[in-house]
Coordinates of C-alpha atoms and ligand atoms in Angstrom, one line a residue:
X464 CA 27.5 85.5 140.0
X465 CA 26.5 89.4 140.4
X466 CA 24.3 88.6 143.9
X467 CA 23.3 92.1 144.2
X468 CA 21.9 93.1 140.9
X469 CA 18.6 92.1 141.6
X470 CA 18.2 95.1 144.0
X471 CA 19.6 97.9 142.1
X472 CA 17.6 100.3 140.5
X473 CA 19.4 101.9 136.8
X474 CA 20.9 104.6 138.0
X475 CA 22.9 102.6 140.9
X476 CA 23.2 100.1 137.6
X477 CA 24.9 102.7 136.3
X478 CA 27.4 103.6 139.0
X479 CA 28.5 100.3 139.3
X480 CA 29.0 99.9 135.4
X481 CA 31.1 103.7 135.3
X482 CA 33.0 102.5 138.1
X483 CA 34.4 99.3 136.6
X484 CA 32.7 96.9 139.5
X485 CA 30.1 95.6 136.9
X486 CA 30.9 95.2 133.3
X487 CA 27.7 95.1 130.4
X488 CA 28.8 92.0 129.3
X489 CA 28.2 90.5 133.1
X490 CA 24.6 92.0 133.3
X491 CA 23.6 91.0 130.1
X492 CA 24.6 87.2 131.1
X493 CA 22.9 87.5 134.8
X494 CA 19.7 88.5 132.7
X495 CA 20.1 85.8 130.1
X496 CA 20.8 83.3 132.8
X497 CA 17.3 83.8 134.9
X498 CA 16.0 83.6 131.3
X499 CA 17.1 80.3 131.2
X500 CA 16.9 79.0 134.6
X501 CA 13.0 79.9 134.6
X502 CA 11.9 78.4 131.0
X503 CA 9.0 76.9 132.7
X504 CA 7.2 80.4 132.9
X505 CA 7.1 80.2 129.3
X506 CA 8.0 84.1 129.4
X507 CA 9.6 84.7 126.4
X508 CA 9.1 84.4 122.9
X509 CA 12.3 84.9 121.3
X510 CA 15.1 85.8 123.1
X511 CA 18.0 88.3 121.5
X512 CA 21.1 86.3 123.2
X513 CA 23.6 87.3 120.3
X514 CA 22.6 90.5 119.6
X515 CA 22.1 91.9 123.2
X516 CA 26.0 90.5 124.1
X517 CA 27.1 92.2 121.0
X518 CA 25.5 95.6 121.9
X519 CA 26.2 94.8 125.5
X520 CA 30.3 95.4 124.4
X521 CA 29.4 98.7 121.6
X522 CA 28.0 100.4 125.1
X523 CA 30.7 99.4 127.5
X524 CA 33.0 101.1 125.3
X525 CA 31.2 104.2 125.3
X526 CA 30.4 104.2 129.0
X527 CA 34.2 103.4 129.2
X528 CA 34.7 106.8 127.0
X529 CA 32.0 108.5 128.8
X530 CA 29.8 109.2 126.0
X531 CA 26.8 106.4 126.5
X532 CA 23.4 107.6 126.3
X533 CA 21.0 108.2 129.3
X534 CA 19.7 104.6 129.0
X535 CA 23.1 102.6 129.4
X536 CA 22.7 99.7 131.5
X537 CA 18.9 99.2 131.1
X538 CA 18.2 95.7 129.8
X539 CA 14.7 96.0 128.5
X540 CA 11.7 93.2 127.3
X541 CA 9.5 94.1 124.8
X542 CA 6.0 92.7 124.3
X543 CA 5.8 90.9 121.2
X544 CA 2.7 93.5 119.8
X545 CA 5.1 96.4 119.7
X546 CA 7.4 96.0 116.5
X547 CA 10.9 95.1 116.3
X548 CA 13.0 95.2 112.5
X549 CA 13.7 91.8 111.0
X550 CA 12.5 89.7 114.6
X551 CA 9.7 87.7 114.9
X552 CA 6.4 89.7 115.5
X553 CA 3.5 87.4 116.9
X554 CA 0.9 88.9 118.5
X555 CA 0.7 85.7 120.5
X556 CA -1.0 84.6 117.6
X557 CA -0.8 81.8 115.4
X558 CA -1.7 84.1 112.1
X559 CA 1.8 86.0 112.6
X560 CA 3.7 83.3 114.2
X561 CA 5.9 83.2 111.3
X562 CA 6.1 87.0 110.5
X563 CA 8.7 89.4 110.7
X564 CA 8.4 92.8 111.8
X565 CA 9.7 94.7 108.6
X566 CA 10.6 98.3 110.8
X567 CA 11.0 99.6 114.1
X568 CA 8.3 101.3 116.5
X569 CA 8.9 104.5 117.7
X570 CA 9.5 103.4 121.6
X571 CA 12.2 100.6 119.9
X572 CA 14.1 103.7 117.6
X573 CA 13.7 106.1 121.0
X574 CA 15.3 103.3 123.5
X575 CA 17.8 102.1 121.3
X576 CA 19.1 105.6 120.5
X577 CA 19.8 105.5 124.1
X578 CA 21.7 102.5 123.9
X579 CA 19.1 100.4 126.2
X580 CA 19.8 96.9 125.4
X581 CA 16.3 95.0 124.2
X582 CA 16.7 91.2 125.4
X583 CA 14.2 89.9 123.6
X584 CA 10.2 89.6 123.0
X585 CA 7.4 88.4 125.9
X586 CA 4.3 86.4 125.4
X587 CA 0.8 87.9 125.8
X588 CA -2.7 87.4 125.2
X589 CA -3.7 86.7 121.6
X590 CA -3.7 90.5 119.8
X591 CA -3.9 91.7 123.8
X592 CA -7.1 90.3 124.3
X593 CA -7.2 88.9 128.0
X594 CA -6.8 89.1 131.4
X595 CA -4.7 86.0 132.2
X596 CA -2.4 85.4 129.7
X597 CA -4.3 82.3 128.8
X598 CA -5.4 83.2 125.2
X599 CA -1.5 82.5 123.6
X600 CA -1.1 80.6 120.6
X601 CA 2.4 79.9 122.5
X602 CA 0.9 79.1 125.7
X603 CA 0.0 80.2 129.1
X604 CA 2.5 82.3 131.4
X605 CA 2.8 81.5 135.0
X606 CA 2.9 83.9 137.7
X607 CA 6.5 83.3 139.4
X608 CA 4.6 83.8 143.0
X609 CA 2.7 80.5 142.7
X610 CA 3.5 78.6 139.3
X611 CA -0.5 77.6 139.2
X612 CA -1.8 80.8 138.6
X613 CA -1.7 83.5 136.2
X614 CA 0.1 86.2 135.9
X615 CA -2.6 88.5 134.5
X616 CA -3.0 89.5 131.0
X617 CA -2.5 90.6 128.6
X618 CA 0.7 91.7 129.0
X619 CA 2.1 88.7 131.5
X620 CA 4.6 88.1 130.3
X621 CA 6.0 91.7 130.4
X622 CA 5.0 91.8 134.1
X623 CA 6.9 88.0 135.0
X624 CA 9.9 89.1 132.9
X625 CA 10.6 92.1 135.8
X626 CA 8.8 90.3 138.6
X627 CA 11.5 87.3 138.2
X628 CA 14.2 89.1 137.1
X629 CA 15.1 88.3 133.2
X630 CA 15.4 91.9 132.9
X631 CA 15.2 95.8 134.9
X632 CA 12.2 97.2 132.5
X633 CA 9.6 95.6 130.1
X634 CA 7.5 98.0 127.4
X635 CA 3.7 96.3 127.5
X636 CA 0.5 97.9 126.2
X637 CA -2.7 99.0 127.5
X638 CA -5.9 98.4 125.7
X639 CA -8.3 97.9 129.3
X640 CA -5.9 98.1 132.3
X641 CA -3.3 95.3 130.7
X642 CA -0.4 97.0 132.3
X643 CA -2.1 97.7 135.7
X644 CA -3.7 94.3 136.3
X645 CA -1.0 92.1 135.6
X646 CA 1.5 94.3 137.7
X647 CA -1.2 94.1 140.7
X648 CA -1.0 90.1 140.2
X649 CA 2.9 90.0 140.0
X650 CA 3.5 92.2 143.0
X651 CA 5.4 95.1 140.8
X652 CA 4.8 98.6 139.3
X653 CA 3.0 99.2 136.0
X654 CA 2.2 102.7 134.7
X655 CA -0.4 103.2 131.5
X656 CA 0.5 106.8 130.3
X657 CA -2.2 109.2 128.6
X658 CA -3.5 108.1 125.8
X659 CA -1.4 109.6 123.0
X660 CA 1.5 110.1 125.4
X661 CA 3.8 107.4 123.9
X662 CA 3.5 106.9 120.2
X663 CA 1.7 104.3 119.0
X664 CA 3.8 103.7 115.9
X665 CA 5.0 100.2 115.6
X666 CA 2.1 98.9 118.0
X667 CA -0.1 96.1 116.5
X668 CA -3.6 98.0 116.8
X669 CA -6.3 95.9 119.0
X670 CA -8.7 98.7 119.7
X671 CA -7.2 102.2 118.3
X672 CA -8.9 104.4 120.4
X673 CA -7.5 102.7 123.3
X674 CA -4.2 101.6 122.8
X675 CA -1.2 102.9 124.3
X676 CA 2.1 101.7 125.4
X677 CA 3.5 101.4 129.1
X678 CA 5.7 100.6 131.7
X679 CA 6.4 98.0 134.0
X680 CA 9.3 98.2 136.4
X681 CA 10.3 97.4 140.5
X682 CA 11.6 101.2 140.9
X683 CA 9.8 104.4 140.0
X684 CA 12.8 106.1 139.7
X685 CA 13.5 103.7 136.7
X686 CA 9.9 104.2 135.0
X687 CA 10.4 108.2 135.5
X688 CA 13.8 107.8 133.3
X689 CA 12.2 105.6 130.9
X690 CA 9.0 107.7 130.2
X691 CA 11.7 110.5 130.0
X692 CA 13.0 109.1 126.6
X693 CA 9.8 107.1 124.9
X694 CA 7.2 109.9 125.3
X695 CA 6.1 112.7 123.6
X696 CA 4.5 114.0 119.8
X697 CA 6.0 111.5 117.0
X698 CA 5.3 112.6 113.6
X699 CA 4.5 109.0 112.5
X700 CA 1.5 108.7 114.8
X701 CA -1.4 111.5 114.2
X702 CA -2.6 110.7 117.9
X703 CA 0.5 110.9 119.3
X704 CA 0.0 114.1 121.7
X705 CA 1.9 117.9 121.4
X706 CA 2.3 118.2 125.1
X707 CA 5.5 118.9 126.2
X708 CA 7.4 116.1 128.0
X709 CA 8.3 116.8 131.6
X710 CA 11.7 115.9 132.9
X711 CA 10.4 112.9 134.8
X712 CA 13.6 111.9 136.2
X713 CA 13.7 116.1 138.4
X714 CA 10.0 115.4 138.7
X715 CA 9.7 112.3 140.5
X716 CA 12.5 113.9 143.3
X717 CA 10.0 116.3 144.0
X718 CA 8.3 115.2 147.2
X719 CA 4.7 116.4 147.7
X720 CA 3.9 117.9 150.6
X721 CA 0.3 117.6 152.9
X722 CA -1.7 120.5 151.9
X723 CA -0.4 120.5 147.8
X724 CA -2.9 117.8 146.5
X725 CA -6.0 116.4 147.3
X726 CA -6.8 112.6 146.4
X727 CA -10.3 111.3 146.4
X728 CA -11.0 107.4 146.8
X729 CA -14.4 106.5 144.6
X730 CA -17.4 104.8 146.4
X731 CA -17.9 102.4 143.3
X732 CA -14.6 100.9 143.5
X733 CA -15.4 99.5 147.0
X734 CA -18.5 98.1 146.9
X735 CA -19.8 94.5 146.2
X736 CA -17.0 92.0 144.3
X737 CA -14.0 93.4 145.9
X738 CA -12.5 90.8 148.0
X739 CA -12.1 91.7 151.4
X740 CA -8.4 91.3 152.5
X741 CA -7.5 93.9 149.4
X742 CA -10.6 96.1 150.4
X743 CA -8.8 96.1 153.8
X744 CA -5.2 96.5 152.7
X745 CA -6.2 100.0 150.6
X746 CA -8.8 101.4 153.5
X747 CA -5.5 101.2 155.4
X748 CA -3.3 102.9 152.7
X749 CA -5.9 105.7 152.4
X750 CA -6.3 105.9 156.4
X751 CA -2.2 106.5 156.3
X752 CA -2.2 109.1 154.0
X753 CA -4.8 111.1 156.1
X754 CA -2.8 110.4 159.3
X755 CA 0.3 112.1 157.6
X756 CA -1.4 114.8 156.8
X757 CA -2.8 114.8 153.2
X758 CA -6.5 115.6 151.9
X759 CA -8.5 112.4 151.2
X760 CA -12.3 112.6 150.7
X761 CA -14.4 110.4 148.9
X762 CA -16.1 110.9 145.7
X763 CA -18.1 109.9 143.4
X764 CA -17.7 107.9 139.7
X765 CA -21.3 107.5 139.1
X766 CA -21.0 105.6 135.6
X767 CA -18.6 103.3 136.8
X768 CA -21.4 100.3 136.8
X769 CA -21.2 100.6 132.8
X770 CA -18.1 100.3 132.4
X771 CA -17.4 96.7 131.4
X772 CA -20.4 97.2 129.0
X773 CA -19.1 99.9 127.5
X774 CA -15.1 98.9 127.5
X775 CA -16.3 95.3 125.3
X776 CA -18.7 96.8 123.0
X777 CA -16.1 99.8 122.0
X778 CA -12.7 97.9 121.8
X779 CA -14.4 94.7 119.9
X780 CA -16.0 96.7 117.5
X781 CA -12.8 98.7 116.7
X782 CA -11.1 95.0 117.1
X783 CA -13.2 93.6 114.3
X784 CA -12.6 96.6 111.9
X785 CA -8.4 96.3 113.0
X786 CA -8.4 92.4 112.3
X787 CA -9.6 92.6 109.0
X788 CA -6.6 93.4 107.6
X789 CA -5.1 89.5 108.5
X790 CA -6.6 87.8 105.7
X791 CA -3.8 85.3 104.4
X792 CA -2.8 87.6 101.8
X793 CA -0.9 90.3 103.1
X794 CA 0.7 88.8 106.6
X795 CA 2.2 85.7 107.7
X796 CA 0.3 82.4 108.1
X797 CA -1.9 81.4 105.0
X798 CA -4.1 77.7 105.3
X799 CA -3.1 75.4 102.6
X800 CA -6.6 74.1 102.8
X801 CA -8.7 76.0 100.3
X802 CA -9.7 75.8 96.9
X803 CA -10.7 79.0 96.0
X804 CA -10.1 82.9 97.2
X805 CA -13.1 83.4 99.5
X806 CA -11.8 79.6 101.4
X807 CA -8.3 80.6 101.8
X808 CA -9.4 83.6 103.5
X809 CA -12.1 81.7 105.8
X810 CA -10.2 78.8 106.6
X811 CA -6.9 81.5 107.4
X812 CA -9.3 83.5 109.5
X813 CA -10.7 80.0 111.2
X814 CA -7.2 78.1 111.6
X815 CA -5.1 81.4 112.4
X816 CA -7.5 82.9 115.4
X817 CA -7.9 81.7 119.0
X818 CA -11.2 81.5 120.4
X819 CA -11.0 84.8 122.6
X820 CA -10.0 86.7 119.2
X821 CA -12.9 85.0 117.2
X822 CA -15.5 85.9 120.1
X823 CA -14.5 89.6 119.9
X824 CA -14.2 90.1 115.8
X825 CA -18.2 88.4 116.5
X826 CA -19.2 90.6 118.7
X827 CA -17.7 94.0 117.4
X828 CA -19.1 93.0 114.0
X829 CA -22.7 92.4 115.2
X830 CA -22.2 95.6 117.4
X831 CA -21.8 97.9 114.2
X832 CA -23.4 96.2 111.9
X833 CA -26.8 97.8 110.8
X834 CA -29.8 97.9 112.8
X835 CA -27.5 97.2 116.0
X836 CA -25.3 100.1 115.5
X837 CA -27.4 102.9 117.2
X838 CA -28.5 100.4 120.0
X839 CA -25.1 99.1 120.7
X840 CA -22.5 101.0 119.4
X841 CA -23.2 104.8 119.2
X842 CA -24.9 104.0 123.1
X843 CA -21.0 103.0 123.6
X844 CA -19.7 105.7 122.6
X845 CA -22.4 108.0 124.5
X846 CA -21.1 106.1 127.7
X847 CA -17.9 106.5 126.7
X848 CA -18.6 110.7 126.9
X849 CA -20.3 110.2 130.3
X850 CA -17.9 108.2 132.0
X851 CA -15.0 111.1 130.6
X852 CA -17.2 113.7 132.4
X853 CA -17.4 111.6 135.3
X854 CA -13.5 111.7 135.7
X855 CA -13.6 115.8 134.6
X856 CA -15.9 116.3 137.2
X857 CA -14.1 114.9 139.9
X858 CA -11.0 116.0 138.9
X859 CA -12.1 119.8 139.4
X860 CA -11.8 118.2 143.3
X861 CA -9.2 116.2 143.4
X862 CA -6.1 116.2 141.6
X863 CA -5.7 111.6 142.4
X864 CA -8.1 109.3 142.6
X865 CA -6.8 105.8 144.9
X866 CA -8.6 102.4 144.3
X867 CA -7.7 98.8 144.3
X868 CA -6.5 98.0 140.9
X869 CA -8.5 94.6 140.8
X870 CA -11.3 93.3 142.6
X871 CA -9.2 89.7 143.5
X872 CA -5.4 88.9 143.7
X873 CA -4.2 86.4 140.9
X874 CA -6.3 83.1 140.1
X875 CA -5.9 79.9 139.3
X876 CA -5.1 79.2 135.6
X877 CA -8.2 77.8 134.2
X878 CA -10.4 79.1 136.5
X879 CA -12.5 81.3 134.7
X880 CA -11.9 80.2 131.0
X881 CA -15.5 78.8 130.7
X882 CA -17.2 82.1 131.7
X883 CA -16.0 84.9 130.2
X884 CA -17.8 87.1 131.8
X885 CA -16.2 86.8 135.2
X886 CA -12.8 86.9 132.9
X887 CA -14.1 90.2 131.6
X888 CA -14.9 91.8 135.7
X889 CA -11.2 91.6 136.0
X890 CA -11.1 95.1 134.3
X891 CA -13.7 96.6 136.5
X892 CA -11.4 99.1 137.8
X893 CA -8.7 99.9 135.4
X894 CA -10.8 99.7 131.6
X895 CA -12.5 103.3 132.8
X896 CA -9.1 104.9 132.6
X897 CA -8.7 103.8 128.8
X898 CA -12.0 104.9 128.1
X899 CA -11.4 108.4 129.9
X900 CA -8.0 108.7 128.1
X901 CA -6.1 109.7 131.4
X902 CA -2.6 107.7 132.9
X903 CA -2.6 105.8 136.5
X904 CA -0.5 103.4 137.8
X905 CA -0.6 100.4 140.0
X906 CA 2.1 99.9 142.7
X907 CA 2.7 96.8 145.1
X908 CA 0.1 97.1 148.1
X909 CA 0.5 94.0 149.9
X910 CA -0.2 90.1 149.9
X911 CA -3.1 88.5 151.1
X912 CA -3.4 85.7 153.5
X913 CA -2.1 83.3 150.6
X914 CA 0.7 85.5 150.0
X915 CA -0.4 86.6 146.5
X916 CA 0.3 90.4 146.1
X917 CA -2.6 93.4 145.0
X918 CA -1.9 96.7 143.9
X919 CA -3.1 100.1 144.4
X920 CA -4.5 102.1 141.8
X921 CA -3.8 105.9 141.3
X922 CA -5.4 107.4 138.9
X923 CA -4.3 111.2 137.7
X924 CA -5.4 114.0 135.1
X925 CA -4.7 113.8 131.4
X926 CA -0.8 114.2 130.9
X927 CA -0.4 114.1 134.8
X928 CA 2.5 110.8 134.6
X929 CA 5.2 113.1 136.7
X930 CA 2.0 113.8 139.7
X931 CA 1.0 110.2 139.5
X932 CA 4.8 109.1 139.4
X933 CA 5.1 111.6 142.7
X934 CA 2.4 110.4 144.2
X935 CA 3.0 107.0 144.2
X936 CA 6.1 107.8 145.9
X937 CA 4.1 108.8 148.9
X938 CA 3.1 105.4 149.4
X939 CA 6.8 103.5 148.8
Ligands
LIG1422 N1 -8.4 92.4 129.7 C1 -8.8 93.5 128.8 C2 -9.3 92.8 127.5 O1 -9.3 91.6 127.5 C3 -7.7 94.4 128.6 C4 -6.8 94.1 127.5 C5 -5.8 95.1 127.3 O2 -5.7 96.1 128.1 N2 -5.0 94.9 126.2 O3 -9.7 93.5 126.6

């Protein structure tokens, strides 16, 4: 059925659905079929078969009619920290595995008011805390390339979801580069917007400061339009930014020419711990730009070696102070073993959190508590003002900055759960964008020798998504 679809990007979705040659219903079911057909990636979490076939014929009548908003046709996953009304909300945790999300976020209202059809909710890390997709109460994801690694984390199974096909677009979050790494593993595009770019309303918070909601897609055309509709200042979110919203869909037609922007590659991010087929693959990207014409120098990040340091004291401690509030009381799973108020919260706390989630509340708590706070945590957040000026600075220079978005292609599963440490160096080129607040993206680079893909990391000025969008184009 439908051989083609997997090719098409939404707008020539769209074409075929105002001609007549596809019909909603017909998508909807190729969607739900790969679904089906690819269980054993343990992708999704609940899946929205009734409801998406239901909305799937509301739409066709108004594309039919001619009056369907400017989303009609995208079939969208949504990863299960961003709220949904009245459907399961887990957190790839055990502590909401039974709990319903009682509204809508703000990217849910936004997509659906433009009739995009949500088919269902994806698997992630525990609360988003990971780099493999490992840390689910619900189990690990595997990466569709080779079914024994991971897909990255945490948003994997956002990034499977598109890079097998269940559906066009999936929403994940960003807390340290979960967006960008997992897209690098899964050999498709993953944009993390400015922080305060896409409301944050409806988002489970991990680390506040940090959070922010993105995009994974195979077409940048298709992220453009999406972006288009879910960003911009929501009155429900105080962070949420007052920046005007470009018209990503004109923007990303504009081509740059050689001579309109300069991109600088940073020393740091090739130095020791890159693996050497992807150090190879991007030297040759950068080496292609030059040769058709563009400005590429290289500069310098010269914080970049705290950045791991910095990214896990900051995010647990605001982690520890965010998790408080699952106590057994007010959200979903209580233990039944306690005999008095301070046990039921203990035991909920012990039974309800995975080991990743309990190693971070640790940590953060011990970070802020007193006596460590000036040495740890308020030495974080001086870092934190460093490695922003490190990006201003360069960005006086520059207007992109082009790096390998992780140091290996995907691993094994397993692999590095007994040292989390080397789980943690998985972020050492994507976790200084969240602590700098700007957007970048990953796009497909290449494979290596196994035939596992890498990505290719531009990073942009604050509120820069239609220059980053354009100039990942260069490279497509
Ligand atoms: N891997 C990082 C972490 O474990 C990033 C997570 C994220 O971006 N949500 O914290």
């Amino acid at each position: 059925m439908l051989p083609t679809i997997q090719n098409l990007n939404l707008k020539e979705i769209r074409e075929e659905l105002k001609s007549g040659k596809l019909k909603l219903t017909d998508l909807v079911k190729y969607y739900l079929e790969k679904i089906e057909t690819q269980k054993h990636l343990n992708v999704f979490i609940s899946v929205f078969k009734d409801d998406a076939l239901n909305h799937a014929l509301e739409i066709q009548k108004k594309i039919d009619c001619g009056n369907a908003g400017k989303l009609a046709g995208l079939v969208i996953s949504i990863k299960d920290v961003i709220s949904i009304k009245d459907k399961l909300h887990t957190c790839g945790s055990k502590i909401l595995s039974n709990f319903n999300a009682i509204y809508n976020a703000t990217v849910v209202e936004r997509l659906i008011a433009e009739d995009a059809i949500i088919i269902g909710k994806v698997n992630c890390d525990e609360f988003a805390m990971g780099s493999s997709n490992e840390n689910s109460y619900f189990g690990a994801v595997l990466n569709p390339v080779d079914n024994e690694r991971v897909p990255g984390g945490s948003s994997g199974g956002s990034a499977v979801s598109v890079a097998a096909d269940m559906c066009l677009i999936s929403l994940g979050s960003e807390t340290g580069g979960s967006i960008r790494q997992p897209a690098s593993f899964c050999g498709i595009t993953g944009l993390k917007a400015t922080y305060g770019r896409i409301s944050r309303y409806g988002l489970t918070a991990f680390a506040s400061s940090f959070d922010s909601i993105g995009i994974f897609g195979k077409n940048l055309n298709d992220i453009a339009d999406v972006m288009e509709v879910i960003s911009g200042k929501d009155e429900k979110d105080s962070t949420s930014a007052i920046e005007q919203v470009p018209t990503f869909s004109d923007e990303i037609l504009k081509k740059f020419k050689p001579g309109e922007v300069k991109f600088g590659f940073a020393k740091e991010y090739f130095e020791e711990g890159l693996n050497e087929e992807i150090k190879k693959g991007i030297l040759l990207k950068i080496e292609h730009l030059k040769n058709s014409g563009f400005d590429v120098k290289e500069i310098s990040l010269p914080h970049s070696k705290y950045v791991i340091q910095t990214y896990y004291i900051l995010t647990s401690a605001e982690a520890s102070s965010n998790l408080a509030r699952y106590d057994g009381v007010r959200y979903g799973f209580r233990s039944e073993n306690h005999s008095n108020l301070e046990e039921m919260y203990v035991n909920t706390r012990s039974e309800g959190f995975g080991a990743e989630v309990k190693r971070r509340i640790m940590l953060g708590t011990y970070v802020l508590s007193s006596g460590y706070y000036d040495a740890y945590y308020r030495k974080g957040q001086k870092m934190r003002r460093k490695i922003t000026e490190d990006f201003e600075n360069v960005f006086k220079e520059v207007d992109f900055i082009i790096s390998p978005t992780t140091p290996t292609t995907a691993f094994k599963i397993g692999e590095k759960n007994d040292d989390p440490l080397a789980m943690y160096l998985n972020d050492i080129y994507t976790a200084s964008v969240n602590l700098a607040a700007i957007p970048a993206i990953s796009i497909p680079a290449g494979n290596d020798s196994k035939g596992l893909p890498y990505g290719l990391q531009i990073m942009g000025n604050k509120f820069d998504e239609a220059g980053l969008l354009r100039a990942a184009k260069l490279f497509t």
